[in-house]
Structure formats: C-alpha cells, structure tokens
Amino acid sequence: MGSGPSGFYAAEALLESEYTTEVDILERLPVPYGLVRHGVAPDHPRLKDVADTYAAIARHPRFSLMGNVSFGKDFTLQELADCYHAVIFATGAATDRKLGIPGEDIQGSHAATSFVGWYNGHPDYRDIEFDLSGESAVIIGQGNVAIDVCRILAKSTDELRKTDIATHALDALAESRIREIHLIGRRGPVQARFTTKELRELGQLSECDPFVDPDDLLLSETCKSELSDVREPARARNFEIFRGFAFRRQEKPKCCRIHFCLGPREARGGHRLEELVLERTRLVGAAGRQEAVGTGETVSIKAGLMIRSVGYSGLPLEGIPFDEKLGTVPNKDGRVAMALPNGFPVYVTGWIKRGPTGIIGTNRADSMATVATLLADLPSFGAQPKPGREALVSLLAQRSVQSVSFHDWETIDQAEKARGLPLGKPREKFTRISEMLAASSA
Ligand code: NAP
C-alpha cells in the first residue's frame, strides 16, 4: 500500500526473492512515486531519476499498480485479507508535526507539507494560497525540508522556470516580494540537521546570500565534543560552511539569516501573521543528547509568512495500531502485532515504520528488512489460495472506482512530458485528480 520509494523497494525485494510472489501496489493518487514526485524539490532533478528504477520494477510480469484507490474508503482491511496473503503498508508520513504554540494556525502560517506539496503540484495542496507579498518570511526547523523551502523562496523565477515546478507556484513565486528569509533552529549549529551538500548549495544561490551571526559559532565544551565526534563527520563539515556564512557581505538582492538557539513561542498578528515571538534557548544535557531549554529572554521577528518545517508524522490507518506520539505503526522488524479474525499478516516499511528520517535510499534497506520478516513468516500464511488482484479489481469496479494501471500512468507521464516540452520543462504536471484521470484514458 503506497507507491513511494519504500513501497517500490518492498516490491523489488519480493519480486527478486526465490518465491513467485505476485505483487500489487495500491496507491491513493492516480500517479505513483510518492515523495519522489511530490516531495523532492523541483530544482533537484537528479534525485528524481530514481523513478526510472521504480518504472523498471513496475514492468516486471508479476507486478501491477492500481492507482486512484483509497484504503479505508474504497476497500477495507478485511477485503484486502480476502484477496491477498499479506499486506505491507508503505504509506509514509503524510502530515506535519505541530509546534504547539499559540497562533500556530494563524493566516500566513503553514506546514512545510503544504508548501512542498503546493510547489510540487500535489492535488491535495494545489489550491492553498501562500501570501508572498511581505518582505520577510520565517522557516522553523533546520532539516533538509527547511532548506528546500528556503531555496524555493530564495531562487529567482528564471532559476526555477526550467524545472518541473507546478506552474501555479511558479506564477505566485514570480510575484513574491520576499527578500529576507529567517531559518530558525531551536538548537545550535552543531545540532542542525542539514546535510552538507544541501547546506553548501545555500551559499551558491545566485540571488541570495546566507548569513550566520559569528557569536552563534562560539561553542560550549559539550558542543565542541559533539563537533569532533568522528561518527558524525557532517557536523564539522557543516560548521566550516557556517563559518563561511558568518563573514559574508550582502551582495545579492535576497538574504537568508540562519538563527540558532531560538525556540518559537507565539505567532502574533491581527487577522494574519505579523510577527513571531521566540525565546532564546541554551543547550543542556550530555554530548549527543543536548536539548534546548528556554532562558526567559524573548526576541521577535516580523514576518508575513511562516513555514513550519519541524518534521513529518504518519497518519493512522483504519484497523491498524498506531502510536500517536511517534506518528508510526508499532512493529517488530516490520511485522505489525495485530490480529484480524483470520490472522491476516500486516507489515510496514519506510516512514510509517521507522518515522521520517533518512534519504530515499535509506528505504531500500528498510524495505528489504521488512520483506525478510515477511518471507520468514511465509510458512504461517497457510496454503489456501487467494484470488489476488482480479478480485480486488472486480470489487472496485462494483463500487465505480476508476483505478489507474501502470500503463495508464505511462500515458499520463507522456502527456505531462509533452506539456512540458514547449515550456522547456521536463514535465508540466497535472495537479488535479480529474486531469490525471482524463489524461490516463486519453
Ligand atoms: P528533520 O531532519 O528531522 O528536521 C526537523 C527540524 O525541526 C530539526 O531542526 C528539529 O530540531 C526541528 N524541530 C522539531 N521540533 C521542533 C520544535 N518544536 N520547535 C523548533 N524546531 C523543531 O526533518 P525534515 O527536514 O522534515 O526531513 C525529514 C527527512 O527527509 C530527513 O531525514 C531529511 O534528511 C530527509 N530529506 C532529505 C532531502 C535531501 O536529501 N535532499 C530533502 C528533504 C528531506 P531538533 O534537532 O532540535 O529536534
């Protein structure tokens, strides 16, 4: 269930096993590839090349894709159990974590999931309006999603025009008046979670200079010991980049101010966001486990747009146990401890299994591990044959659900590429489900 990286890697592991397993991937949207399509930033096209690997998996004779079908809406767990020997949920982490501060949902404050989905043409987010008319924006969080959001706000329209960014987003960004972007971390430069490549790229933008306050680079003894931890070499590499950002002169029209040790406390404004109040923090705890605690001193940053990029969370799945705090499905090596009356085996992989960490490739090993668990359980599945996709297809047809096959997706894919051609873009995505379905049967 779910056609993102972890779903496809699980399919690959099953198809390459010694068993002649039939594998169907069921996907809520009419288009596959999850975060590779709707999460990876449009200006990072190389990261999307992995979709070619997934397409090769999809062409395996024992594989099929059924898109535009929703678990819990179009079919139930019991119905899956009637059709298949086992299910692997690879549904990712589709929602945002909350900050839990007053004013969090004020107009002008958005989750990164919405902003990322919007510029990537995800149908769930395409109609959200982002007010880019103010000069200042704040981004909360210092992970790679925050840096993606920062780059998209900082780049010129000319830099984005030839990417697969959704046209509605490109048009809105062309009118953006944002000049100052604040990238805010509750902890220090040693604890920022950016990968080095992404951080370095921030220093190479044509329209935006990054800045760090040199005082923020004065480290405690505990931070120094974290910095020199050989198991975490990115920390020292990132720190060198921050040092370079501390002594830049502004030469470009936009700037990105990277702040450390500031915890968001309240988003304020009349009918919409006007300022964000933050509390200075200090770090306490042992090396590697330092936490930010408030000092009582507050500062405020004026901003008309706030993007909260503090991590993703999974969504509960009907009939499946769920850990609300972690946003994941409790599991042991991918196996979910639960019981349908007939003992249908349920597994998880990817972000719904381990939480929202790691890069695309991390999911390959994770899915291989889940599939190894599933294959070890095979003797307990019983010898009773199951009708598989034929039965699900006819159930969906009775419910008038128009499912999308991998061949249909290839038709959509070609249409998107053809739409992109005159614009010099790799593709012009369809951003509405109705458009996708119309293109699939064209
Ligand atoms: P992330 O790396 O976990 O970063 C989350 C950030 O939010 C951290 O700086 C965290 O600070 C902060 N945060 C959490 N709760 C907070 C709070 N209450 N107040 C203030 N700050 C808070 O998550 P992400 O950026 O969403 O990325 C998810 C995963 O996708 C990561 O593994 C990332 O590397 C990956 N990704 C990779 C790429 C790429 O390879 N190009 C692109 C995008 C995403 P603390 O550290 O203090 O908790």
mmCIF file of C-alpha atoms in Angstrom, residues 34-167:
data_model
loop_
_atom_site.group_PDB
_atom_site.id
_atom_site.type_symbol
_atom_site.label_atom_id
_atom_site.label_comp_id
_atom_site.label_asym_id
_atom_site.label_seq_id
_atom_site.Cartn_x
_atom_site.Cartn_y
_atom_site.Cartn_z
ATOM 1 C CA GLY A 34 5.103 9.405 -3.535
ATOM 2 C CA LEU A 35 7.745 11.840 -2.280
ATOM 3 C CA VAL A 36 9.907 11.354 -5.375
ATOM 4 C CA ARG A 37 7.164 13.154 -7.300
ATOM 5 C CA HIS A 38 5.619 15.337 -4.591
ATOM 6 C CA GLY A 39 8.436 15.826 -2.051
ATOM 7 C CA VAL A 40 11.805 16.106 -3.808
ATOM 8 C CA ALA A 41 12.463 19.744 -4.657
ATOM 9 C CA PRO A 42 11.949 20.636 -8.338
ATOM 10 C CA ASP A 43 15.472 22.071 -8.578
ATOM 11 C CA HIS A 44 16.940 18.685 -7.566
ATOM 12 C CA PRO A 45 16.024 16.712 -10.719
ATOM 13 C CA ARG A 46 18.788 14.142 -10.319
ATOM 14 C CA LEU A 47 17.103 12.839 -7.152
ATOM 15 C CA LYS A 48 14.016 12.090 -9.254
ATOM 16 C CA ASP A 49 15.960 9.836 -11.657
ATOM 17 C CA VAL A 50 15.306 7.011 -9.206
ATOM 18 C CA ALA A 51 11.776 6.901 -10.679
ATOM 19 C CA ASP A 52 13.355 5.104 -13.673
ATOM 20 C CA THR A 53 14.359 2.290 -11.298
ATOM 21 C CA TYR A 54 10.795 2.108 -9.996
ATOM 22 C CA ALA A 55 9.430 2.033 -13.551
ATOM 23 C CA ALA A 56 11.722 -0.930 -14.312
ATOM 24 C CA ILE A 57 10.345 -2.737 -11.228
ATOM 25 C CA ALA A 58 6.807 -1.926 -12.382
ATOM 26 C CA ARG A 59 7.415 -3.637 -15.740
ATOM 27 C CA HIS A 60 8.058 -6.983 -14.029
ATOM 28 C CA PRO A 61 5.458 -9.516 -15.262
ATOM 29 C CA ARG A 62 4.357 -10.362 -11.699
ATOM 30 C CA PHE A 63 3.813 -6.693 -10.734
ATOM 31 C CA SER A 64 0.859 -4.412 -11.098
ATOM 32 C CA LEU A 65 -0.039 -0.912 -9.963
ATOM 33 C CA MET A 66 -3.531 0.147 -9.008
ATOM 34 C CA GLY A 67 -3.687 3.917 -8.575
ATOM 35 C CA ASN A 68 -6.585 6.132 -7.506
ATOM 36 C CA VAL A 69 -7.708 3.599 -4.893
ATOM 37 C CA SER A 70 -8.007 4.556 -1.232
ATOM 38 C CA PHE A 71 -7.538 2.195 1.674
ATOM 39 C CA GLY A 72 -10.318 2.723 4.234
ATOM 40 C CA LYS A 73 -12.522 4.462 1.662
ATOM 41 C CA ASP A 74 -12.691 2.218 -1.404
ATOM 42 C CA PHE A 75 -11.831 -1.061 0.385
ATOM 43 C CA THR A 76 -11.259 -2.331 3.916
ATOM 44 C CA LEU A 77 -8.546 -4.367 5.602
ATOM 45 C CA GLN A 78 -10.889 -7.351 5.706
ATOM 46 C CA GLU A 79 -11.412 -7.073 1.946
ATOM 47 C CA LEU A 80 -7.640 -6.979 1.439
ATOM 48 C CA ALA A 81 -7.379 -10.084 3.606
ATOM 49 C CA ASP A 82 -9.935 -11.789 1.363
ATOM 50 C CA CYS A 83 -7.824 -11.011 -1.738
ATOM 51 C CA TYR A 84 -4.187 -11.292 -0.631
ATOM 52 C CA HIS A 85 -1.903 -13.390 1.569
ATOM 53 C CA ALA A 86 -0.303 -10.320 3.198
ATOM 54 C CA VAL A 87 -0.150 -6.528 3.027
ATOM 55 C CA ILE A 88 2.773 -4.136 3.526
ATOM 56 C CA PHE A 89 1.828 -0.574 4.394
ATOM 57 C CA ALA A 90 4.299 1.921 2.917
ATOM 58 C CA THR A 91 2.151 4.976 3.403
ATOM 59 C CA GLY A 92 4.894 7.331 4.600
ATOM 60 C CA ALA A 93 4.392 10.328 6.835
ATOM 61 C CA ALA A 94 1.781 12.430 5.108
ATOM 62 C CA THR A 95 1.131 15.110 7.688
ATOM 63 C CA ASP A 96 3.107 17.665 9.689
ATOM 64 C CA ARG A 97 4.181 17.678 13.312
ATOM 65 C CA LYS A 98 2.743 20.513 15.357
ATOM 66 C CA LEU A 99 4.722 23.194 17.181
ATOM 67 C CA GLY A 100 2.033 23.537 19.843
ATOM 68 C CA ILE A 101 2.357 27.322 20.211
ATOM 69 C CA PRO A 102 -0.355 29.993 20.376
ATOM 70 C CA GLY A 103 -1.178 31.379 16.926
ATOM 71 C CA GLU A 104 0.270 28.336 15.141
ATOM 72 C CA ASP A 105 -2.648 28.249 12.710
ATOM 73 C CA ILE A 106 -2.936 31.998 12.129
ATOM 74 C CA GLN A 107 -3.338 33.001 8.492
ATOM 75 C CA GLY A 108 0.118 33.167 6.915
ATOM 76 C CA SER A 109 1.460 30.220 8.952
ATOM 77 C CA HIS A 110 1.703 26.945 7.041
ATOM 78 C CA ALA A 111 3.155 23.487 7.457
ATOM 79 C CA ALA A 112 6.057 22.632 5.154
ATOM 80 C CA THR A 113 3.991 19.655 3.927
ATOM 81 C CA SER A 114 1.523 22.155 2.410
ATOM 82 C CA PHE A 115 4.170 24.394 0.856
ATOM 83 C CA VAL A 116 6.184 21.482 -0.556
ATOM 84 C CA GLY A 117 3.004 19.810 -1.856
ATOM 85 C CA TRP A 118 1.920 23.124 -3.416
ATOM 86 C CA TYR A 119 5.089 23.812 -5.387
ATOM 87 C CA ASN A 120 5.282 20.157 -6.414
ATOM 88 C CA GLY A 121 1.710 20.125 -7.746
ATOM 89 C CA HIS A 122 0.203 17.672 -5.230
ATOM 90 C CA PRO A 123 -3.580 17.733 -5.797
ATOM 91 C CA ASP A 124 -4.280 17.998 -2.029
ATOM 92 C CA TYR A 125 -2.374 21.298 -1.769
ATOM 93 C CA ARG A 126 -2.617 22.942 -5.186
ATOM 94 C CA ASP A 127 -5.375 25.392 -4.175
ATOM 95 C CA ILE A 128 -3.721 26.710 -0.995
ATOM 96 C CA GLU A 129 -2.781 30.364 -1.245
ATOM 97 C CA PHE A 130 0.558 31.489 0.143
ATOM 98 C CA ASP A 131 0.851 35.207 0.738
ATOM 99 C CA LEU A 132 4.279 36.130 -0.595
ATOM 100 C CA SER A 133 3.595 39.879 -0.537
ATOM 101 C CA GLY A 134 5.599 40.622 2.629
ATOM 102 C CA GLU A 135 9.359 41.185 2.622
ATOM 103 C CA SER A 136 10.163 38.748 5.413
ATOM 104 C CA ALA A 137 9.495 35.004 5.863
ATOM 105 C CA VAL A 138 10.408 32.634 8.688
ATOM 106 C CA ILE A 139 11.063 28.935 8.378
ATOM 107 C CA ILE A 140 11.066 26.941 11.619
ATOM 108 C CA GLY A 141 13.356 23.911 11.709
ATOM 109 C CA GLN A 142 16.828 23.144 10.412
ATOM 110 C CA GLY A 143 16.452 19.954 8.409
ATOM 111 C CA ASN A 144 16.649 19.348 4.677
ATOM 112 C CA VAL A 145 12.975 20.126 4.132
ATOM 113 C CA ALA A 146 13.514 23.580 5.678
ATOM 114 C CA ILE A 147 16.459 24.158 3.356
ATOM 115 C CA ASP A 148 14.402 23.033 0.310
ATOM 116 C CA VAL A 149 11.694 25.535 1.253
ATOM 117 C CA CYS A 150 14.320 28.234 1.777
ATOM 118 C CA ARG A 151 15.861 27.639 -1.667
ATOM 119 C CA ILE A 152 12.496 27.763 -3.416
ATOM 120 C CA LEU A 153 11.740 31.113 -1.746
ATOM 121 C CA ALA A 154 15.262 32.395 -2.450
ATOM 122 C CA LYS A 155 15.662 31.401 -6.089
ATOM 123 C CA SER A 156 14.677 33.621 -8.976
ATOM 124 C CA THR A 157 11.868 32.608 -11.306
ATOM 125 C CA ASP A 158 14.461 32.169 -14.057
ATOM 126 C CA GLU A 159 16.282 29.580 -11.935
ATOM 127 C CA LEU A 160 13.041 27.630 -11.386
ATOM 128 C CA ARG A 161 11.378 28.064 -14.777
ATOM 129 C CA LYS A 162 13.024 25.039 -16.408
ATOM 130 C CA THR A 163 12.274 22.667 -13.514
ATOM 131 C CA ASP A 164 9.114 20.593 -13.067
ATOM 132 C CA ILE A 165 7.763 23.085 -10.501
ATOM 133 C CA ALA A 166 3.977 23.471 -10.781
ATOM 134 C CA THR A 167 3.073 26.491 -12.888
#
